[in-house]
mmCIF file of C-alpha atoms in Angstrom:
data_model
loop_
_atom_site.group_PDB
_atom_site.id
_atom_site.type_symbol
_atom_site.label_atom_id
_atom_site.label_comp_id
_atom_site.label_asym_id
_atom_site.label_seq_id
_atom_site.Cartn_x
_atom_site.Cartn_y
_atom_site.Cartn_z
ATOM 1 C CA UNK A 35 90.737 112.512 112.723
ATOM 2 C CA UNK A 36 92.401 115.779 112.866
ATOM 3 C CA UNK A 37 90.676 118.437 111.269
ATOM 4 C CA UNK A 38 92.361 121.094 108.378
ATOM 5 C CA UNK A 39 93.193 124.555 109.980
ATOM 6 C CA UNK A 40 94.958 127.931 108.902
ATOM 7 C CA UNK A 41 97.953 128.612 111.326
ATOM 8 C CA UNK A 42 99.037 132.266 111.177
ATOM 9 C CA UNK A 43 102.649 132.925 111.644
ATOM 10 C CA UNK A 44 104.681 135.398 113.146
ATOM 11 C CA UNK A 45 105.230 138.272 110.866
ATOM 12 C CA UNK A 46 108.237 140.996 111.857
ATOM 13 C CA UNK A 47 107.173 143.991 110.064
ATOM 14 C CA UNK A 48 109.886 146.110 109.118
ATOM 15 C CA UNK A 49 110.402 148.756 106.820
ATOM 16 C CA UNK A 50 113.610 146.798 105.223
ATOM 17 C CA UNK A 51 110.909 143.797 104.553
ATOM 18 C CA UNK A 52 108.540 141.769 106.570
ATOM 19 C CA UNK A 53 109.970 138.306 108.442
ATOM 20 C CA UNK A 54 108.124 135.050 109.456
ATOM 21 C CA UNK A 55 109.464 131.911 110.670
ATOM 22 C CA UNK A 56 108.348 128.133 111.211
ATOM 23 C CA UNK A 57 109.084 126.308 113.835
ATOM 24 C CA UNK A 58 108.971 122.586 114.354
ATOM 25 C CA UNK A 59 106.485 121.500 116.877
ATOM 26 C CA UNK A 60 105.271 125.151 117.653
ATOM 27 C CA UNK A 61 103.835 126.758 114.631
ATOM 28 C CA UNK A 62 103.400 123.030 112.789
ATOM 29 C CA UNK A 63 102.046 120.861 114.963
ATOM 30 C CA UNK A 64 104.785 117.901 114.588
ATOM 31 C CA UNK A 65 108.744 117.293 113.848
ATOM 32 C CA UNK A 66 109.435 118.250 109.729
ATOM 33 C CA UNK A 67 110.890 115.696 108.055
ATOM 34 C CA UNK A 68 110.675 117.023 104.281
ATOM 35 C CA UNK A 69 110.735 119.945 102.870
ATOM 36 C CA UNK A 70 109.697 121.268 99.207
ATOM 37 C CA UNK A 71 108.465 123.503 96.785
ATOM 38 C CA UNK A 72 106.114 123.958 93.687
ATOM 39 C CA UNK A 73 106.960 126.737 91.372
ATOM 40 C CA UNK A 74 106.469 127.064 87.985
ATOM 41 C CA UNK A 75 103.303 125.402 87.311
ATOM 42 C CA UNK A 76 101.391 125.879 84.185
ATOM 43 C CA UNK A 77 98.177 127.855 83.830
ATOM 44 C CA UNK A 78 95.333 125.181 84.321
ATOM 45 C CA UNK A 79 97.379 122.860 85.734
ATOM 46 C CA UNK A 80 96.571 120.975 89.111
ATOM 47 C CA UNK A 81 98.935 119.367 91.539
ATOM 48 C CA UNK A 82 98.274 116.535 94.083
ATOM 49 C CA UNK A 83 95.392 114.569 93.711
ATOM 50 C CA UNK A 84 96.098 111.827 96.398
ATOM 51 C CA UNK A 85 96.022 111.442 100.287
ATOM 52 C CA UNK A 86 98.200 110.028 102.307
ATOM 53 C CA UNK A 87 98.099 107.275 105.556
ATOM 54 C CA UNK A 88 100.422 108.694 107.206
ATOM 55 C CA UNK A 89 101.736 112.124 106.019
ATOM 56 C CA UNK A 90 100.798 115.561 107.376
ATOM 57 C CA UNK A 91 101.812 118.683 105.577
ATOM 58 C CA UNK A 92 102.097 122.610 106.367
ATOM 59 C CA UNK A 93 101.360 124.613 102.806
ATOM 60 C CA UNK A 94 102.205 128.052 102.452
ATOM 61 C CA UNK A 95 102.204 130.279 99.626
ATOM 62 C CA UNK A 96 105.412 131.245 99.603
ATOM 63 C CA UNK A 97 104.386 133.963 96.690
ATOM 64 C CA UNK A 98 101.497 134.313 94.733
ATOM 65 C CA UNK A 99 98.100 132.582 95.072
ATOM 66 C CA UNK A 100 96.705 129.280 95.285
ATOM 67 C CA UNK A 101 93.582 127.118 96.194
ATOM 68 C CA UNK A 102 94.056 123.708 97.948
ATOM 69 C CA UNK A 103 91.458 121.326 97.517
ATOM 70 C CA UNK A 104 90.748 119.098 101.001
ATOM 71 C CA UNK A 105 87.966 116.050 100.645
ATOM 72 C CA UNK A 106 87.681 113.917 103.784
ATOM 73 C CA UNK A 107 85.375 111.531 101.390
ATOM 74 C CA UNK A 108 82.340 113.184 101.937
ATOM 75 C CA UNK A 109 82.174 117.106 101.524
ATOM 76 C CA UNK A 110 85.227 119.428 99.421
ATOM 77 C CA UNK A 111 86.874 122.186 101.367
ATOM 78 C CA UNK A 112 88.727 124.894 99.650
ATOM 79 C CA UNK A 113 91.329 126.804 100.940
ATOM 80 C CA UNK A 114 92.717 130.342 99.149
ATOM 81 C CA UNK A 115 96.114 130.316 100.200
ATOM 82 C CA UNK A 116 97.952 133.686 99.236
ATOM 83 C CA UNK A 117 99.685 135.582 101.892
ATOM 84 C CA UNK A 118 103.294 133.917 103.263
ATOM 85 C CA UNK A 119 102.526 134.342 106.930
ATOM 86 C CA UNK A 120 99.413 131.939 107.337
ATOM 87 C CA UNK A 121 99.840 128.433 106.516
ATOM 88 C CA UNK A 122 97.335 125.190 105.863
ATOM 89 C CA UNK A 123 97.687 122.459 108.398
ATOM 90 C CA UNK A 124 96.846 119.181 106.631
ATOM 91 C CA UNK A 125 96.345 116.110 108.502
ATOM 92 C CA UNK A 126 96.937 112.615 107.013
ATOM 93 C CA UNK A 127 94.140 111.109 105.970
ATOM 94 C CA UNK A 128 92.672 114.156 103.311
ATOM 95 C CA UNK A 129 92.585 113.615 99.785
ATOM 96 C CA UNK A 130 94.170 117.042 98.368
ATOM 97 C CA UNK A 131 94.572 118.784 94.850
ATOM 98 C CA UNK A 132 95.852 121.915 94.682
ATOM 99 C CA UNK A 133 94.989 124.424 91.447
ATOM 100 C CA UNK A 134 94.446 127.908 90.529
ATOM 101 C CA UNK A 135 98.224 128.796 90.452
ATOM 102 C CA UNK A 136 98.933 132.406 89.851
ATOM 103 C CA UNK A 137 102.391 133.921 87.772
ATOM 104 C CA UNK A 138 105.111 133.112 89.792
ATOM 105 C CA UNK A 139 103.404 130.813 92.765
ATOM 106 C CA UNK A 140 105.480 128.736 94.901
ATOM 107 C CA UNK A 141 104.073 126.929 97.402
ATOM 108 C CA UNK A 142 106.347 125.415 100.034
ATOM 109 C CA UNK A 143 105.393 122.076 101.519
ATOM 110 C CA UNK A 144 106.737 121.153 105.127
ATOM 111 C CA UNK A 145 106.113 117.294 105.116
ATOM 112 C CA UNK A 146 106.325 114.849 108.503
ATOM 113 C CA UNK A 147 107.710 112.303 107.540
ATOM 114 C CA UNK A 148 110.336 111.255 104.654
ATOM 115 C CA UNK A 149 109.044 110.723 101.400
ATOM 116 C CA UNK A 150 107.468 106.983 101.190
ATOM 117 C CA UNK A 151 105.877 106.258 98.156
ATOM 118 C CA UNK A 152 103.754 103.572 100.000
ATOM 119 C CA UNK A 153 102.303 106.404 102.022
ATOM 120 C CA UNK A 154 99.977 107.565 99.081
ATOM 121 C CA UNK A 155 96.776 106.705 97.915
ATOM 122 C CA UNK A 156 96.174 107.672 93.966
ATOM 123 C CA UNK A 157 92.983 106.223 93.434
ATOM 124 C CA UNK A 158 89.774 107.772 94.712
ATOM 125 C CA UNK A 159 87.626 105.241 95.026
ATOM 126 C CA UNK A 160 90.153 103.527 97.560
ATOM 127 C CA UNK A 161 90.722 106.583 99.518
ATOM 128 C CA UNK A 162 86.890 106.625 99.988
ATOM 129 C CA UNK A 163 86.985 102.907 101.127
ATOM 130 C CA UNK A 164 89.795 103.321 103.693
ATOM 131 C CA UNK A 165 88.124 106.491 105.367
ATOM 132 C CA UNK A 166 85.002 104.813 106.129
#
């Protein structure tokens, strides 16, 4: 199984503003599919809180701060995601949660393949069987 990384991405500096860019296949290691955002998320609130069987996903935090939570069903990494040129490689395969939102967060989500809901696992407990 693939393992969780940070991927730093290119960052132009320039006194007008700072660039980065993501490129299929080069900075993400496969073709995007899907793309999309979480803004707006209340204090104390936690997003995700599945896996998927197929799915992998590039996080960045777009603005502001968050953690991502990665279990592979035996130990809990945590990731602090909160500058917009490193990103969070997430193979398929991890349970995730992500929490700890800051004012203004948005956290864009490059997906590999089109949105299935068949791809997900909700429940724990089967997650935990089908990674044994």
């Amino acid at each position: 199984m693939d393992e969780p990384r940070i991927i730093q991405l290119s960052k132009i500096v320039d006194l007008r503003g700072n660039l980065s860019v993501i490129e299929e296949c080069s900075d993400v290691p496969f073709k995007i599919e899907r793309t999309y955002w979480i803004y707006d998320v209340p204090g104390g609130e936690m997003r995700g809180g599945h896996a998927y069987k197929r799915n992998e996903e590039f996080i960045v935090a777009l603005s502001g701060s968050f953690d991502v939570l990665l279990d592979d069903g035996v130990c809990e990494r945590k990731y602090s995601l909160n500058r917009s040129y490193y990103g969070l490689f997430v193979p398929r395969g991890w349970w995730r949660s992500m929490n700890n939102f800051s004012t203004n967060s948005v956290a864009l989500v490059l997906a590999s393949i089109k949105y299935d809901p068949e791809d997900y696992i909700y429940d724990y407990e089967e997650f935990k069987k089908t990674v044994k």
